[in-house]
Amino acid sequence: MAYHHDSAQKLLVKSESRYRRLFEAAQDGILLLNAATGQIEDVNPYLIKMLGYSYTEVVDKKLWELGNIIDTDLSKKMFGELQANGYVRYEDMPLRTKFGNYIDVEFVSNSYDCDDVKVIQCNIRNISDRKRVEQKLHKEETRYKAVVSTALDGIVTINSAGRIIDWNQSAERIFGYSATEAIGRPVTLLIPRRFHDRHHSGLKRVLDGGEHHLNGKITEMTGRRKDTHEVPLEMSMAEWNDDSRIFFTGIIRDISDRKAIEREIEAKTLELTKANIELEQFAYVASHDLREPLRMVNGFLTLLERRNPELDIESKEFLAFAKDGAVRMDGLVLALLELSRVGRINCEFGQIDSAGAVAEAISNLQVQIQESDCNVEVVDSMPMVTGNHDELVRLFQNLVANAIKYRHPDRQPVIRINCDHCQDGWQFAVEDNGIGIAHEYFERIFWIFQRLHTREKYEGTGIGLAICKKIVEFHGGHIWVESDPDHGSKFRFTIPDAGATEPAELEMKGAEDDAAPSIQEATPIRPHHEGPQT
Ligand code: ADP
């Protein structure tokens, strides 16, 4: 019997020491109260550490005597509840530590009998960190909600079943459904019927782990409004997970206005292209047909001169002026014809040796080069480019001819032609040491008939650079000038690499008789109905 008593005693001691260890090692605060007196009988080290007081500062005190830790009214109320119900629970109770700061605790207590004494065990958990995280989360959620609800774009979230679970004000504005009408409904509500199959198969593919065609990309699509009207949309979509559930959030923008503007621009561009083609045809036909009567005027003036050798000097001078005017007009018409021919006649593109085009242009200008004692330097490494040989010859020839024409009277003309790689192809430069151009004319000189000098000073039509511009643009490049007046000019132009450009498609009309001789070599043609007889 004594043996049994001993072993029971041992077991008790063992169990007691186990519980004490638990009490002492617990990572929650534990406080034992006498239920009758409210006196604190024991506190564990964790609670002591949490509150910052010593064991003796807490133990043996009545609960409401810890006014510096817990509000006295609250502790009295709590004690009353405990005595009445044997249980209290506070989810969020502030305790004051010895260091003066507050910690939020979760407070649960139970009362039980121990050796006929009613004991209350209070478990106290510090939830300050949890509260801080919760507050942060709440703040973030509030901020997120504020952003979502005031966003200019529609923000719609669907779950893996394709049902709408989140809907903001802009989505309401775009689609016409209120949040209550939209949330819970399938997203196909917002998609025109003809795209439903595509939507279902896309969603299934993604959920089966397949490729996501929309994720992270901006895609244009068509939406369906509550009033059944379709609306052009731009959407960027993001997939996200929450507890292994998949959601898709789309940021949706109504692009009706942009689309309308695009359509307007397209229509205007088409109109403009048509008008341009018509204008070019008009310029071509007009300049081509103008040459015929001009040739006639000149021819008959010559006949008149020949038939009247006895004319007085003044009349002869008048006739010479008239002929000169006709010749000049023919020059202008020819230049116009040349301008309107760019991109129309023999405009096939190929691989062109730019060195060859430059050599041909220089050879065509041999007479002028020699007469002006001009020194033309061409860099060695001229590239192969994609373009039209004849047009490039004409381009270099116009630029070099101008460089000779506008040479400085006080120095030997030097012209340098070189080329460098540029972002999308080649950049050429024709540089001279001539009279230069004032900055304010840098753009104007490329316009048709824009001349900076009188005919008496420099002969010309004002069309040469307009032709250069048209040729360069026909090749997909651009042309500009840099100049230092009185020191020289540098005309630069680019020719993009193959593939970067395609020759513009221009209709060929009235291009059959390009080989018309210039007026000086023409013989007069008698009109069918009237005019002097030869
Ligand atoms: P044109 O030479 O027949 O007048 P262009 O269209 O070729 O017509 O040139 C327009 C104007 O640009 C010229 O009248 C001239 O004033 C100026 N210009 C062109 N090239 C040069 C150059 N290399 N140096 C100085 N001025 C130039």
Coordinates of C-alpha atoms and ligand atoms in Angstrom, one line a residue, residues 402-403 405-406 432 435-437 445 450-453 460-466 489 491, ligand 1:
N402 CA 24.8 73.6 -106.9
A403 CA 28.1 73.4 -105.0
K405 CA 27.3 77.1 -109.0
Y406 CA 27.3 78.7 -105.5
D432 CA 31.4 72.7 -100.3
I435 CA 28.9 81.2 -100.3
G436 CA 26.9 79.3 -97.7
I437 CA 23.2 79.8 -96.8
I445 CA 15.4 76.2 -100.2
Q450 CA 12.5 79.1 -103.9
R451 CA 15.6 80.9 -104.9
L452 CA 17.8 83.2 -102.8
H453 CA 19.4 85.0 -105.7
G460 CA 18.4 78.6 -112.0
T461 CA 14.9 77.5 -111.7
G462 CA 14.6 76.9 -108.0
I463 CA 13.5 73.3 -108.5
G464 CA 16.9 71.4 -108.1
L465 CA 16.7 70.9 -104.3
A466 CA 12.9 70.1 -104.5
S489 CA 27.4 74.4 -96.9
F491 CA 23.9 68.9 -97.6
Ligands
ADP1 P1 18.4 76.8 -108.1 O1 19.9 76.4 -107.9 O2 18.0 76.5 -109.5 O3 18.1 78.2 -107.7 P2 17.8 74.9 -106.1 O4 16.5 74.3 -105.7 O5 18.9 73.9 -106.6 O6 17.5 75.9 -107.2 O7 18.4 75.7 -104.9 C1 17.6 76.6 -104.2 C2 18.4 77.7 -103.6 O8 19.3 77.2 -102.6 C3 19.4 78.3 -104.6 O9 18.8 79.4 -105.2 C4 20.5 78.8 -103.7 O10 20.2 80.1 -103.2 C5 20.5 77.8 -102.5 N1 21.6 76.8 -102.6 C6 21.4 75.6 -103.1 N2 22.6 74.9 -103.0 C7 23.5 75.8 -102.5 C8 24.9 75.7 -102.1 N3 25.6 74.6 -102.3 N4 25.5 76.8 -101.6 C9 24.7 77.9 -101.3 N5 23.4 78.0 -101.7 C10 22.8 77.0 -102.2

